[in-house]
Short mmCIF file of C-alpha atoms in Angstrom, two decimals:
data_model
loop_
_atom_site.label_atom_id
_atom_site.label_comp_id
_atom_site.label_asym_id
_atom_site.label_seq_id
_atom_site.Cartn_x
_atom_site.Cartn_y
_atom_site.Cartn_z
CA MET A 773 115.32 110.52 101.90
CA THR A 774 113.93 113.68 103.47
CA ASN A 775 110.80 113.75 105.62
CA LEU A 776 107.88 115.28 103.78
CA SER A 777 104.79 117.06 105.05
CA GLU A 778 101.68 114.91 105.42
CA ASN A 779 99.37 117.84 104.73
CA ASN A 780 100.00 117.79 101.00
CA GLN A 781 98.47 115.30 98.55
CA ARG A 782 101.46 115.50 96.23
CA ILE A 783 103.85 114.76 99.07
CA ARG A 784 101.78 111.81 100.24
CA SER A 785 102.16 110.23 96.83
CA VAL A 786 105.95 110.62 97.08
CA ASP A 787 106.04 109.02 100.52
CA LEU A 788 103.78 106.21 99.38
CA LEU A 789 105.90 105.39 96.34
CA ARG A 790 109.09 105.53 98.36
CA GLY A 791 107.58 103.32 101.07
CA LEU A 792 106.62 100.71 98.49
CA ILE A 793 110.09 100.55 96.96
CA MET A 794 111.70 100.39 100.42
CA ILE A 795 109.61 97.30 101.18
CA ILE A 796 110.46 95.71 97.83
CA MET A 797 114.14 96.51 98.40
CA ALA A 798 114.14 94.29 101.49
CA LEU A 799 113.09 91.34 99.31
CA ASP A 800 116.32 91.53 97.32
CA HIS A 801 118.48 91.75 100.43
CA VAL A 802 116.64 88.89 102.14
CA ARG A 803 117.21 86.82 99.00
CA ASP A 804 120.93 87.68 99.09
CA PHE A 805 121.31 86.48 102.66
CA PHE A 806 118.80 83.61 102.87
CA HIS A 807 118.30 82.05 99.45
CA GLY A 808 120.51 78.99 98.92
CA PRO A 809 121.80 79.79 95.39
CA ALA A 810 121.94 83.58 95.94
CA LEU A 811 125.72 83.92 96.19
CA VAL A 812 126.60 81.27 93.63
CA GLU A 813 124.09 81.86 90.81
CA ASP A 814 122.88 84.95 88.97
CA PRO A 815 119.06 85.15 89.14
CA LEU A 816 119.08 87.05 85.83
CA ASN A 817 121.09 84.39 83.98
CA LEU A 818 118.56 83.12 81.46
CA ASN A 819 120.42 79.82 81.11
CA THR A 820 119.91 78.85 84.74
CA THR A 821 117.13 81.00 86.25
CA THR A 822 113.41 80.34 86.59
CA PRO A 823 110.66 82.88 85.83
CA VAL A 824 109.82 83.30 89.54
CA LEU A 825 113.46 83.79 90.51
CA PHE A 826 114.03 86.18 87.60
CA PHE A 827 111.11 88.42 88.55
CA THR A 828 112.02 88.23 92.25
CA ARG A 829 115.27 89.95 91.30
CA TRP A 830 113.90 92.05 88.43
CA ILE A 831 111.15 93.74 90.46
CA THR A 832 113.78 95.05 92.87
CA HIS A 833 115.40 96.93 89.95
CA PHE A 834 112.84 99.64 90.66
CA CYS A 835 114.22 100.34 94.13
CA ALA A 836 117.57 102.10 93.62
CA PRO A 837 116.51 104.43 90.75
CA VAL A 838 113.27 105.45 92.45
CA PHE A 839 115.16 105.93 95.74
CA VAL A 840 117.70 108.22 94.06
CA PHE A 841 115.11 110.00 91.91
CA LEU A 842 112.85 110.83 94.87
CA SER A 843 115.83 112.02 96.91
CA GLY A 844 116.22 114.72 94.27
CA THR A 845 112.49 115.47 94.43
CA SER A 846 112.68 115.83 98.21
CA ALA A 847 115.59 118.25 97.82
CA TYR A 848 113.49 120.54 95.61
CA LEU A 849 110.52 120.39 98.00
CA GLN A 850 112.85 121.58 100.76
CA SER A 851 113.53 124.75 98.78
CA SER A 852 110.12 126.04 99.91
CA ARG A 853 111.44 126.41 103.47
CA LYS A 854 115.14 127.03 102.83
CA SER A 855 117.01 129.80 101.08
CA LYS A 856 119.25 128.85 98.16
CA LYS A 857 122.30 129.11 100.41
CA GLU A 858 120.70 127.03 103.17
CA LEU A 859 119.60 124.36 100.69
CA SER A 860 123.03 124.20 99.06
CA LEU A 861 124.86 123.86 102.37
CA PHE A 862 122.38 121.29 103.64
CA LEU A 863 122.72 119.11 100.53
CA ILE A 864 126.52 119.31 100.58
CA LYS A 865 126.74 118.46 104.30
CA ARG A 866 124.15 115.71 104.07
CA GLY A 867 125.84 114.28 101.02
CA LEU A 868 129.16 114.12 102.84
CA TRP A 869 127.47 112.56 105.85
CA LEU A 870 125.88 109.84 103.68
CA ILE A 871 129.23 109.03 102.04
CA ILE A 872 130.87 108.71 105.45
CA ALA A 873 127.94 106.59 106.67
CA GLU A 874 128.29 104.27 103.66
CA ILE A 875 131.98 103.54 104.16
CA THR A 876 131.72 103.13 107.94
CA PHE A 877 128.74 101.68 109.76
CA ILE A 878 126.68 100.72 106.70
CA ASN A 879 129.63 98.69 105.42
CA LEU A 880 129.92 97.21 108.90
CA ILE A 881 126.30 96.05 109.15
CA PHE A 882 126.50 94.77 105.58
CA SER A 883 129.66 92.72 106.16
CA PHE A 884 129.91 92.21 109.96
CA ASP A 885 133.64 92.61 109.32
CA PHE A 886 135.23 94.74 112.04
CA PHE A 887 138.52 94.77 110.12
CA PHE A 888 136.87 96.38 107.07
CA SER A 889 138.53 94.05 104.58
CA ALA A 890 136.34 95.62 101.90
CA PHE A 891 134.58 98.93 101.42
CA THR A 892 131.57 98.71 99.13
CA LEU A 893 130.11 101.82 97.49
CA GLN A 894 126.41 101.14 97.07
CA VAL A 895 123.19 103.15 96.89
CA ILE A 896 123.79 105.36 99.96
CA TRP A 897 127.14 106.41 98.46
CA ALA A 898 125.38 107.14 95.16
CA ILE A 899 122.78 109.29 96.90
CA GLY A 900 125.43 111.04 98.99
CA ILE A 901 127.77 112.00 96.14
CA SER A 902 124.81 112.94 93.93
CA MET A 903 123.37 115.08 96.71
CA LEU A 904 126.74 116.79 97.12
CA MET A 905 126.83 117.53 93.38
CA LEU A 906 123.25 118.80 93.48
CA GLY A 907 124.19 121.08 96.37
CA LEU A 908 126.77 122.70 94.11
CA LEU A 909 124.45 122.88 91.11
CA VAL A 910 121.38 124.41 92.79
CA TRP A 911 122.91 127.83 92.18
CA LEU A 912 122.44 127.35 88.44
CA PRO A 913 119.23 128.38 86.68
CA PHE A 914 116.57 125.68 86.84
CA GLU A 915 116.74 125.11 83.08
CA TRP A 916 120.47 124.41 83.26
CA ILE A 917 119.93 121.79 85.96
CA LEU A 918 117.25 120.14 83.83
CA ILE A 919 119.44 120.15 80.71
CA THR A 920 122.41 118.76 82.66
CA GLY A 921 120.29 115.93 84.04
CA LEU A 922 118.89 115.09 80.61
CA LEU A 923 122.31 115.14 78.97
CA ILE A 924 123.75 112.75 81.57
CA VAL A 925 120.81 110.34 81.58
CA MET A 926 120.33 110.35 77.80
CA GLY A 927 123.99 110.52 76.80
CA HIS A 928 126.11 108.56 79.27
CA ASN A 929 125.63 105.29 77.40
CA GLY A 930 127.76 106.76 74.63
CA LEU A 931 130.64 105.62 76.84
CA ASP A 932 129.56 102.01 76.27
CA PHE A 933 131.16 102.06 72.83
CA TYR A 934 134.49 103.15 74.31
CA GLU A 935 134.28 100.55 77.07
CA ARG A 936 133.39 97.82 74.60
CA ALA A 937 136.40 98.67 72.47
CA ASN A 938 138.67 98.99 75.52
CA PRO A 939 137.54 96.32 78.01
CA ASP A 940 140.66 96.74 80.18
CA ALA A 941 140.69 100.53 80.08
CA GLY A 942 139.67 102.71 82.96
CA ASN A 943 141.20 103.86 86.20
CA PHE A 944 139.97 104.64 89.69
CA VAL A 945 138.43 108.00 88.76
CA TYR A 946 136.76 106.61 85.64
CA ASN A 947 135.33 103.71 87.64
CA LEU A 948 133.90 106.11 90.19
CA LEU A 949 132.18 107.93 87.33
CA HIS A 950 130.89 105.18 85.08
CA ARG A 951 132.25 101.67 85.53
CA PHE A 952 132.06 98.91 88.10
CA GLY A 953 135.50 98.31 89.54
CA VAL A 954 137.52 96.65 92.30
CA HIS A 955 140.61 98.43 93.65
CA THR A 956 143.16 97.45 96.27
CA LEU A 957 143.54 100.19 98.87
CA TRP A 958 146.25 98.85 101.17
CA GLY A 959 147.28 95.35 102.17
CA LYS A 960 144.24 93.12 101.68
CA HIS A 961 141.72 95.95 101.94
CA GLN A 962 139.68 96.45 98.80
CA LEU A 963 137.20 98.94 97.41
CA PHE A 964 134.21 97.67 95.42
CA ILE A 965 132.62 100.36 93.26
CA LEU A 966 129.14 98.97 92.61
CA TYR A 967 127.47 102.32 91.98
CA PRO A 968 129.49 104.58 89.64
CA PHE A 969 127.89 107.89 90.38
CA MET A 970 127.57 109.87 87.13
CA PRO A 971 124.31 108.28 85.87
CA TRP A 972 122.83 108.35 89.38
CA THR A 973 123.63 112.06 89.66
CA GLY A 974 121.86 112.72 86.37
CA LEU A 975 118.83 110.85 87.67
CA MET A 976 118.80 112.83 90.92
CA LEU A 977 118.93 116.09 88.94
CA LEU A 978 115.83 115.04 87.02
CA GLY A 979 114.12 114.08 90.28
CA TYR A 980 114.96 117.53 91.59
CA CYS A 981 113.32 119.08 88.53
CA LEU A 982 110.20 116.98 89.05
CA GLY A 983 109.80 118.77 92.37
CA ARG A 984 108.73 121.92 90.51
CA VAL A 985 105.86 119.97 88.94
CA LEU A 986 104.79 118.51 92.29
CA ARG A 987 104.79 121.99 93.82
CA ASN A 988 102.27 123.13 91.22
CA GLY A 989 98.85 123.67 92.79
CA ASN A 990 96.98 122.47 89.69
CA GLU A 991 96.13 118.83 90.34
CA ALA A 992 95.03 118.17 86.75
CA TYR A 993 98.33 119.55 85.44
CA ARG A 994 100.36 117.42 87.83
CA LYS A 995 98.53 114.25 86.92
CA LYS A 996 98.72 114.95 83.18
CA PHE A 997 102.45 115.66 83.40
CA LEU A 998 103.15 112.48 85.37
CA VAL A 999 101.13 110.35 82.96
CA VAL A 1000 102.68 111.86 79.83
CA ALA A 1001 106.21 111.69 81.26
CA GLY A 1002 105.71 108.12 82.50
CA LEU A 1003 104.29 106.85 79.20
CA SER A 1004 107.01 108.70 77.26
CA ALA A 1005 109.75 107.01 79.32
CA ILE A 1006 108.17 103.58 78.76
CA ALA A 1007 107.76 104.26 75.03
CA LEU A 1008 111.40 105.36 74.76
CA PHE A 1009 112.45 102.18 76.53
CA ILE A 1010 110.47 99.97 74.13
CA LEU A 1011 111.67 101.84 71.03
CA LEU A 1012 115.38 101.94 71.89
CA ARG A 1013 115.37 98.42 73.28
CA PHE A 1014 113.73 97.11 70.13
CA ILE A 1015 116.34 98.87 67.95
CA ASN A 1016 118.99 97.23 70.15
CA ILE A 1017 121.81 99.64 69.31
CA TYR A 1018 121.93 102.34 72.01
CA GLY A 1019 120.83 102.78 75.59
CA ASP A 1020 122.18 99.66 77.27
CA PRO A 1021 125.54 97.84 77.11
CA LEU A 1022 123.75 94.47 77.03
CA SER A 1023 121.82 93.67 73.87
CA TRP A 1024 118.76 91.48 74.09
CA SER A 1025 118.66 88.31 72.02
CA ALA A 1026 116.37 85.50 70.96
CA GLN A 1027 116.12 82.76 73.59
CA LYS A 1028 114.75 79.22 73.78
CA ASN A 1029 111.16 80.49 73.59
CA LYS A 1030 109.23 83.76 73.28
CA PHE A 1031 108.80 84.19 77.01
CA TYR A 1032 112.53 83.95 77.70
CA THR A 1033 113.15 86.30 74.79
CA PHE A 1034 110.86 88.76 76.58
CA LEU A 1035 112.93 88.29 79.73
CA SER A 1036 116.05 89.09 77.72
CA PHE A 1037 114.31 92.21 76.41
CA ILE A 1038 113.61 93.59 79.89
CA ASN A 1039 116.94 92.50 81.38
CA THR A 1040 118.81 95.82 81.41
CA ASN A 1041 122.03 96.94 83.06
CA LYS A 1042 122.10 98.34 86.61
CA TYR A 1043 125.85 98.73 87.24
CA PRO A 1044 125.90 101.51 86.11
CA PRO A 1045 122.21 102.19 85.42
CA SER A 1046 121.68 102.44 81.69
CA LEU A 1047 119.28 104.84 79.99
CA LEU A 1048 116.95 101.93 79.29
CA TYR A 1049 117.18 100.71 82.89
CA MET A 1050 116.14 104.16 84.10
CA CYS A 1051 113.32 104.48 81.56
CA MET A 1052 112.08 100.98 82.43
CA THR A 1053 111.86 101.82 86.14
CA ILE A 1054 111.11 105.54 86.40
CA GLY A 1055 108.38 105.44 83.74
CA PRO A 1056 106.06 103.12 85.72
CA ALA A 1057 106.99 104.95 88.93
CA LEU A 1058 105.67 108.23 87.48
CA LEU A 1059 102.43 106.52 86.48
CA LEU A 1060 102.04 105.18 90.02
CA MET A 1061 102.53 108.68 91.41
CA ALA A 1062 99.76 109.97 89.12
CA TRP A 1063 97.45 107.15 90.17
CA TRP A 1064 98.17 107.61 93.89
CA ASP A 1065 97.85 111.40 93.89
CA ASN A 1066 94.58 111.39 95.85
CA ILE A 1067 94.48 107.92 97.40
CA GLN A 1068 94.55 107.70 101.17
CA ASN A 1069 93.41 104.68 103.16
CA ALA A 1070 94.69 102.33 105.85
CA PHE A 1071 96.96 100.49 103.41
CA THR A 1072 98.59 103.63 102.00
CA ARG A 1073 99.06 105.07 105.50
CA VAL A 1074 100.97 101.95 106.57
CA ILE A 1075 103.14 101.88 103.43
CA SER A 1076 103.88 105.62 103.73
CA VAL A 1077 105.41 105.11 107.18
CA TYR A 1078 108.34 103.28 105.60
CA GLY A 1079 108.66 106.04 103.01
CA ARG A 1080 108.94 108.79 105.62
CA VAL A 1081 111.89 107.19 107.43
CA PRO A 1082 113.91 105.67 104.55
CA PHE A 1083 117.43 106.05 105.94
CA PHE A 1084 116.39 104.74 109.37
CA TYR A 1085 114.61 101.81 107.71
CA TYR A 1086 117.54 101.14 105.37
CA ILE A 1087 120.01 100.74 108.23
CA LEU A 1088 117.58 98.81 110.40
CA HIS A 1089 116.52 96.32 107.72
CA PHE A 1090 120.11 95.55 106.67
CA PHE A 1091 121.19 94.92 110.26
CA THR A 1092 118.12 92.77 110.98
CA ILE A 1093 118.57 90.66 107.85
CA HIS A 1094 122.26 90.04 108.49
CA PHE A 1095 121.70 89.43 112.21
CA PHE A 1096 119.12 86.69 111.64
CA SER A 1097 121.13 85.15 108.81
CA ALA A 1098 124.09 84.95 111.23
CA ILE A 1099 121.87 83.15 113.74
CA VAL A 1100 120.95 80.64 111.03
CA PHE A 1101 124.66 80.29 110.23
CA PHE A 1102 125.42 79.22 113.80
CA ILE A 1103 122.34 76.96 113.99
CA ARG A 1104 123.74 75.10 110.97
CA GLY A 1105 126.78 74.22 113.09
CA HIS A 1106 129.36 76.71 111.88
CA SER A 1107 131.83 78.23 114.33
CA PHE A 1108 132.53 81.89 115.05
CA ALA A 1109 136.06 81.53 113.63
CA GLU A 1110 134.66 80.08 110.41
CA GLY A 1111 132.15 82.90 110.07
CA ALA A 1112 134.62 85.66 110.87
CA ASN A 1113 136.98 84.57 108.10
CA ASN A 1114 134.55 84.23 105.24
CA PRO A 1115 135.86 84.83 101.72
CA THR A 1116 132.33 85.20 100.29
CA LEU A 1117 132.29 88.78 99.04
CA PHE A 1118 133.77 89.82 102.39
CA ILE A 1119 130.42 89.14 104.07
CA ASN A 1120 130.91 87.35 107.37
CA PHE A 1121 128.67 84.74 108.99
CA ILE A 1122 127.13 83.54 105.77
CA LYS A 1123 128.11 80.64 103.52
CA ALA A 1124 127.58 80.56 99.77
CA GLY A 1125 125.32 77.72 98.67
CA GLU A 1126 123.52 77.41 102.01
CA GLY A 1127 120.06 78.75 102.56
CA PHE A 1128 116.35 78.26 102.08
CA SER A 1129 113.91 77.86 99.22
CA LEU A 1130 112.57 80.92 97.43
CA GLY A 1131 109.18 80.41 99.08
CA MET A 1132 110.80 80.60 102.53
CA VAL A 1133 112.65 83.75 101.42
CA TYR A 1134 109.29 85.43 100.79
CA ILE A 1135 108.04 84.43 104.23
CA ILE A 1136 111.18 85.77 105.92
CA TRP A 1137 110.93 88.98 103.88
CA MET A 1138 107.37 89.70 104.98
CA ALA A 1139 108.17 88.81 108.59
CA ILE A 1140 111.08 91.25 108.71
CA VAL A 1141 109.11 94.07 107.05
CA ILE A 1142 106.25 93.61 109.51
CA MET A 1143 108.68 93.36 112.43
CA LEU A 1144 110.24 96.71 111.55
CA TYR A 1145 106.94 98.58 111.20
CA PRO A 1146 106.50 99.51 114.90
CA LEU A 1147 110.04 100.92 115.06
CA CYS A 1148 109.56 102.89 111.85
CA LYS A 1149 106.23 104.25 113.10
CA TRP A 1150 107.80 105.27 116.41
CA TYR A 1151 110.68 107.03 114.68
CA ASP A 1152 108.33 108.77 112.26
CA LYS A 1153 106.33 110.17 115.18
CA TYR A 1154 109.53 111.17 116.97
CA LYS A 1155 110.79 113.11 113.95
CA THR A 1156 107.42 114.78 113.47
CA SER A 1157 107.19 115.89 117.10
CA HIS A 1158 110.82 117.04 117.35
CA ARG A 1159 111.27 119.19 114.27
CA GLU A 1160 113.40 121.60 116.28
CA LYS A 1161 116.20 119.00 116.44
CA TRP A 1162 118.36 119.94 113.44
CA TRP A 1163 120.27 116.67 113.36
CA LEU A 1164 117.11 114.70 112.52
CA GLY A 1165 117.26 116.24 109.06
CA TYR A 1166 120.39 114.19 108.36
CA LEU A 1167 118.80 110.84 109.27
#
């Protein structure tokens, strides 16, 4: 989520990849707010979904892990212009800022609930707490950071066996670390832990370590590393998923036909992100980075704009999506009182079961992404021309 120099081929590939996943991310959120069955049916439920709906949701699985992974990469790239102490303090302060942002105005634009009936810990929280942890760990030798990241990513699914044997076990702290949970704070105010942070922190640590590779001046070495690492992650996914014992709490199973069995095979767990989920998404992402290392044209320049202002875009796209969905809510004849007291996941001015076809969702998605481009381009230029403003580094 940190602005990266445009004078470096390696950095351009990072911005390009991040811009692509930011655009894809908007598709999932538009589907949540505009697709008729979005809040009443699971698009990954193989008993009710369609192939198009399944892949509309599945492709967005790449967004959160790549977002978190590249946040770690950006942190390492900053070490070239910051001392260890400066980098540590920056990551800790920015991490705290992102956590505060998540539970305040990001929750507000997500819910349009001024009473904050629910606080939802999502991807910005995961990045914030992981960045805070990274800020503490940057003092360790590089090898220790790498080993810690590998141990978390490769080993955290060992907890699945405990959770399977103790389905009702777990408390607030454990849920923050590794398990989805809902907790009552006071009165009717609730906390939804969608992104337990331990696996995300491990992924950010590995992204941080990738930064050393991207800083290497040998282009052939960078590309070879990215290709080998990407193919290795994909191979590990296929092997462990085929064995069907470790790496994901949800086993795949034979379905009504071979195609749906394939869908079961690639349907991995995001909350929290399993080892197989991370291999399935980060592997192809590394291959894309290798492929894009030297590509620069009009298309990549446009996509990279979104990747250079990710936090700005994240806030803007969520507000825009919810704002227009609220307009549709009123056009359908609903009152303000009805919208402001909505029990649907504590999201106001939206009604479960109402919405548009999936084809219309795609049209709305592209319209919103295009609409936000001029603002993102303006903000990108503003940040580039005002580097002396320290506070821009936190946005």
